[in-house]
Short mmCIF file of C-alpha atoms in Angstrom, two decimals:
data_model
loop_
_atom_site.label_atom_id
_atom_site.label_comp_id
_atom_site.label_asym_id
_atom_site.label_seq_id
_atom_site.Cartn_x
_atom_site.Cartn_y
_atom_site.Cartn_z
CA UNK K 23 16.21 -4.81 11.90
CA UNK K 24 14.85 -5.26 8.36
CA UNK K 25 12.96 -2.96 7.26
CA UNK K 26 11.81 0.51 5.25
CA UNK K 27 12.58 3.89 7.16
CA UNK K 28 10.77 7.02 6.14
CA UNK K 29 12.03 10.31 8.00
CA UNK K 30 10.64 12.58 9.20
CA UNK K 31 7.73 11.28 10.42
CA UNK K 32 6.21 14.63 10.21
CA UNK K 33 6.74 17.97 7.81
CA UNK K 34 6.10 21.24 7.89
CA UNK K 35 6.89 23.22 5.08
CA UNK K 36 5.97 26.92 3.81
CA UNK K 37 4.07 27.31 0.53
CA UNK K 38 6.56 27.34 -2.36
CA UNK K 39 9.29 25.54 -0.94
CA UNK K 40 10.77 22.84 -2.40
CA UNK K 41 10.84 19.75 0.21
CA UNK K 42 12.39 16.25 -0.05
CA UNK K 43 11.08 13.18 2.20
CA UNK K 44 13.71 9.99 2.90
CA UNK K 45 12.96 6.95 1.70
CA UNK K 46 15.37 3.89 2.89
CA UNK K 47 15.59 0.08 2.88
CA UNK K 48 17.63 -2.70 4.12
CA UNK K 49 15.31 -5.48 2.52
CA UNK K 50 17.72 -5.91 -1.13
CA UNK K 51 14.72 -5.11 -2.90
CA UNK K 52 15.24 -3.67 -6.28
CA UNK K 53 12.27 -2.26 -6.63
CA UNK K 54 10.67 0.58 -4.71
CA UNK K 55 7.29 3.21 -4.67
CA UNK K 56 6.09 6.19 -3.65
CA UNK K 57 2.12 6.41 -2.74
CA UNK K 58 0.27 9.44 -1.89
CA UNK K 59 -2.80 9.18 0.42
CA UNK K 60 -5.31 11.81 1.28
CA UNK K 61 -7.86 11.80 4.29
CA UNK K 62 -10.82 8.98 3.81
CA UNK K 63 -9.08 7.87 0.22
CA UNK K 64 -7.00 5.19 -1.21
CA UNK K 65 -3.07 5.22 -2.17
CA UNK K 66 -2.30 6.73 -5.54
CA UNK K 67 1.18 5.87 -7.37
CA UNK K 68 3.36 9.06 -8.11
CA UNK K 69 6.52 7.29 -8.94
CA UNK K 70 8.42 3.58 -9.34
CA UNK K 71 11.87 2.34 -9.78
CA UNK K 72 12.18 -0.87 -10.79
CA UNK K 73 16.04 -0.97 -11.22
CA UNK K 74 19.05 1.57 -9.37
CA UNK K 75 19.33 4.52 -12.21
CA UNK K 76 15.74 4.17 -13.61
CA UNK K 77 12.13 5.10 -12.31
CA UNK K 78 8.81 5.73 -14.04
CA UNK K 79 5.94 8.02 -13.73
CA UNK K 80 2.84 6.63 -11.50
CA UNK K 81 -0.63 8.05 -12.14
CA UNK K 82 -0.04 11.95 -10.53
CA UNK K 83 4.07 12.22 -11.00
CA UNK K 84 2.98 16.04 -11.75
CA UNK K 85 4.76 18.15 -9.09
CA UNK K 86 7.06 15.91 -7.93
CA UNK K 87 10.64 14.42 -9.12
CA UNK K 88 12.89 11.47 -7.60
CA UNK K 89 16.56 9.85 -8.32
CA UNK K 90 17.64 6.10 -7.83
CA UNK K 91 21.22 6.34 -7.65
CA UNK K 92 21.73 3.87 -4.71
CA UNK K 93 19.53 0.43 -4.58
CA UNK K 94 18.45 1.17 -1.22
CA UNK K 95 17.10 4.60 -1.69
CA UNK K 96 14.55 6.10 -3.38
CA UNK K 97 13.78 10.31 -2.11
CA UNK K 98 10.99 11.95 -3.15
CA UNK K 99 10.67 15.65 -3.75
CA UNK K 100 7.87 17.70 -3.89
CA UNK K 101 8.09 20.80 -5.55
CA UNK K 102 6.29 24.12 -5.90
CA UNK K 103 4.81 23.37 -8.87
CA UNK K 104 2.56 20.35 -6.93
CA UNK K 105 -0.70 22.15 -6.49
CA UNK K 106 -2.12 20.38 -3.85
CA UNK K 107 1.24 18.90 -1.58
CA UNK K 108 -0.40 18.46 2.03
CA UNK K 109 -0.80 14.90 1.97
CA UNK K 110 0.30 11.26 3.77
CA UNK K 111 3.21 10.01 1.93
CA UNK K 112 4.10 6.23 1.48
CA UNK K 113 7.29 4.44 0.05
CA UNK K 114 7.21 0.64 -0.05
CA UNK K 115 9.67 -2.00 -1.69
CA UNK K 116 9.50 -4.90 -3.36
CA UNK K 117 12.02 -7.54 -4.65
CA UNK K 118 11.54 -7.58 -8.20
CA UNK K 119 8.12 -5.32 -8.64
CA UNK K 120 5.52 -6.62 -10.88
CA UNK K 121 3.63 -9.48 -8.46
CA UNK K 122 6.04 -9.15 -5.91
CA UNK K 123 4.53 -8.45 -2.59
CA UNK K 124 5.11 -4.67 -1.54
CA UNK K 125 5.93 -3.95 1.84
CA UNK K 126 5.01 -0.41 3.27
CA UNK K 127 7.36 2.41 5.66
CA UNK K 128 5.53 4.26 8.04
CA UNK K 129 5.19 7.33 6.04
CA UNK K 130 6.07 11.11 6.07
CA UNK K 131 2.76 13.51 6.61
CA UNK K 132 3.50 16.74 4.79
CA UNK K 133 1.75 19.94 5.73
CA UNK K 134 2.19 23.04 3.18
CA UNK K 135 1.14 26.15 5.77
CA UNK J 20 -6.11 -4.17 -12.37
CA UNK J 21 -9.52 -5.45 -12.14
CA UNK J 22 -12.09 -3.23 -9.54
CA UNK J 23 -12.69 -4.69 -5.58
CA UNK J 24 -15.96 -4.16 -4.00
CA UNK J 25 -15.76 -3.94 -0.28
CA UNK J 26 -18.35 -3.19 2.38
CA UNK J 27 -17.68 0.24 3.68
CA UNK J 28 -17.35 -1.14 7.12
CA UNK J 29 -17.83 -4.04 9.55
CA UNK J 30 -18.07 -4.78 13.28
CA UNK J 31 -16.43 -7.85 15.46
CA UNK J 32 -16.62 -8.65 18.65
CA UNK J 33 -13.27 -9.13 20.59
CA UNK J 34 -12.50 -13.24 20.16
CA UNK J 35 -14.80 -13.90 17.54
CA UNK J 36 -13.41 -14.68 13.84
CA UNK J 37 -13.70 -11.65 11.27
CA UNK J 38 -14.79 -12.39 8.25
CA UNK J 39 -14.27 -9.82 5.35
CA UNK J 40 -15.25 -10.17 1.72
CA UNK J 41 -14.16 -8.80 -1.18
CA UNK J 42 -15.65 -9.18 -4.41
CA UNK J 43 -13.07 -9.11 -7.80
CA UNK J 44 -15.60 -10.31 -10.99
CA UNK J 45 -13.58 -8.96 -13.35
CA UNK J 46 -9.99 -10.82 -12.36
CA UNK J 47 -8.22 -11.76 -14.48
CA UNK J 48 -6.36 -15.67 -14.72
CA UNK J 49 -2.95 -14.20 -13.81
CA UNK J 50 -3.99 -11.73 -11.51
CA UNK J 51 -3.16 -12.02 -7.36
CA UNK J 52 -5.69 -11.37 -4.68
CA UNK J 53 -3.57 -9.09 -2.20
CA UNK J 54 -5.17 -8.09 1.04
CA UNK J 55 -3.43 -5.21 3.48
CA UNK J 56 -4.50 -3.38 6.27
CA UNK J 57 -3.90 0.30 7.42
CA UNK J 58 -4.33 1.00 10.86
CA UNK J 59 -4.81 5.21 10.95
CA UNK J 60 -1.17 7.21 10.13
CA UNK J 61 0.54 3.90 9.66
CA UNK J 62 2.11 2.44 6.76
CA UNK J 63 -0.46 -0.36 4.97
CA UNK J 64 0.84 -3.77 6.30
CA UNK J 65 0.63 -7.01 4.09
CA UNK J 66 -1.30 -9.87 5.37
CA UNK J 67 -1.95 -11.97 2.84
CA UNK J 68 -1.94 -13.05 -0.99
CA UNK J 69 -3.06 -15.53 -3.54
CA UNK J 70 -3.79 -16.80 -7.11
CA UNK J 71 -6.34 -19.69 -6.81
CA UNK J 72 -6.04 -21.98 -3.71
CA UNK J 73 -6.86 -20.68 -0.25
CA UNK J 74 -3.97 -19.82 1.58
CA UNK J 75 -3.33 -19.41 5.44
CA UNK J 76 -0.56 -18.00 7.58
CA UNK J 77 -0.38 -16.82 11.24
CA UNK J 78 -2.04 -13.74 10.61
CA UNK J 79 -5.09 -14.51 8.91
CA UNK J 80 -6.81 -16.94 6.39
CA UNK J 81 -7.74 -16.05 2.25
CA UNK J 82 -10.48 -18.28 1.00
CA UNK J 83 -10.81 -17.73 -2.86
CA UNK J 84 -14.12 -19.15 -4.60
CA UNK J 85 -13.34 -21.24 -7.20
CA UNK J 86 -14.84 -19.22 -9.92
CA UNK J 87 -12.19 -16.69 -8.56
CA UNK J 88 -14.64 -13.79 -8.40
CA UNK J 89 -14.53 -13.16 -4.84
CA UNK J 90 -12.62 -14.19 -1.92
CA UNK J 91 -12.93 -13.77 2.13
CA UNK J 92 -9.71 -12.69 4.54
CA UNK J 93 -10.59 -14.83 7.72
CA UNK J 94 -9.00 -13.48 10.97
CA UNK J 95 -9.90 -16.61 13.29
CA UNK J 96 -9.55 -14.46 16.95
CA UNK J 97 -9.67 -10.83 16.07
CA UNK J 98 -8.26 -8.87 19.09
CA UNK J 99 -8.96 -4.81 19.66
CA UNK J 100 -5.73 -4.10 17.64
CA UNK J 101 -6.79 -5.77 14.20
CA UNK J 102 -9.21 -2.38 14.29
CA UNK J 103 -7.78 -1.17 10.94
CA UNK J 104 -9.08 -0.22 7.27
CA UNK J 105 -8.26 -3.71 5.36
CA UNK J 106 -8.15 -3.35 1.56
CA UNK J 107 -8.43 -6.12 -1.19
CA UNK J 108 -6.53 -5.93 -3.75
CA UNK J 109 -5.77 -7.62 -7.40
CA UNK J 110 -2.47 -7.40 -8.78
CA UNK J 111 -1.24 -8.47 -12.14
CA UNK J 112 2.29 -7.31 -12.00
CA UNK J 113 4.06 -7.62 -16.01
CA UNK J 114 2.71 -4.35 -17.79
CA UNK J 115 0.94 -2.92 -14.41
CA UNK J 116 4.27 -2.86 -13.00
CA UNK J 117 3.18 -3.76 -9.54
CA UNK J 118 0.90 -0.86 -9.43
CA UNK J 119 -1.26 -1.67 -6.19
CA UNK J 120 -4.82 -0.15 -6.92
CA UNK J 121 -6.13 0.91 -3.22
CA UNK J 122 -9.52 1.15 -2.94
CA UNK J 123 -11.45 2.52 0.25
CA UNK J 124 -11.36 -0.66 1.69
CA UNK J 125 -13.48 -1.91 4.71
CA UNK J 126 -13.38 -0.04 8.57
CA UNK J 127 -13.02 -2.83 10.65
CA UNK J 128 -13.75 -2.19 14.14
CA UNK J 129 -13.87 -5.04 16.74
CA UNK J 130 -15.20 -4.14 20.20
CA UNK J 131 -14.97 -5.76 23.73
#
């Protein structure tokens, strides 16, 4: 099957912890996102890669880091520093980026206790 | 990215088409019309994009008004499992990088 994988589906992590969520595809896309969602809102960008060995701040990259070294992945960590982690987390792909249409994983929800 | 207005939410009956606008004055000539829907804890899933012309496939139907400022997603038989947030969305790609811009989108709910 084609397709993005996101693991885990869910994530429980302690307050100051460091945690990293999988993001995976099969689709050859080059380039690939990671969306944060909170309850009743819209997706927010944290992070892009257009290219393997390159990625770019969204709009709230604060708190949160992520490597490109293979083309089809793309983790996501969120660190101690990000205020505010508990959140539904989204990674989609895209062939090229810019117009190309951006297809969604399931997503990871993250739960700092 | 040019701003989407979206009624907050909108019923159906099971059967019946669902008809949801979206209105985009401020597009932009190269900008896309993307629409996606979110059913709740799911990824958003694509349904349907485009520029200028209306544009159909076996999940719904875009109609686009010619002055471009607003367009309507058209699902002809909606069933109890196209109950989902749907979101309009422009997209310019080039400098926005393929940012999508989510807004909060329209509850759809379609009842028996």
């Amino acid at each position: 099957d084609g397709g993005i994988t996101q693991s885990p589906k869910y994530l429980f992590r302690k307050e100051g912890q460091n945690v990293t969520l999988s993001c995976e595809q099969n689709l050859n896309h080059d380039a690939m996102y990671w969306y944060r969602q909170d309850p009743g809102q819209g997706l927010r960008l944290i992070y892009y890669s257009q290219i393997v060995n390159d990625f770019q701040k969204g709009d709230i990259a604060e708190g949160y880091s992520v490597s490109r070294e293979k083309k089809e992945s793309f983790p996501l960590t969120v660190t101690s520093a990000q205020k505010n982690p508990t959140a539904f987390y989204l990674c989609a792909s895209s062939m090229r980026g810019g117009r190309d249409t951006q297809y969604f994983g399931p997503g990871t929800r993250l739960t700092v206790l | 990215d040019a701003k989407t207005t979206q009624p907050p939410s909108m019923d159906c009956a099971e059967g019946r088409a669902a008809n949801l606008p979206c209105n985009h004055s401020t597009i932009s000539g190269n900008e896309y019309v993307y629409w996606y829907r979110q059913i709740h804890s799911q990824g958003p899933q694509y349904i349907i994009h485009g520029l200028k012309n209306n544009e159909t496939n076996e999940m719904a139907s875009l109609i686009i008004t010619e002055d471009r400022k607003s367009s309507t997603l058209i699902l002809p038989h909606a069933t109890l499992r196209d109950t989902a947030v749907y979101y309009c969305i422009v997209n310019a790609g080039g400098t926005s990088y393929g940012k999508l811009t989510f807004g909060q989108g329209t509850i759809l709910t379609v009842h028996p």
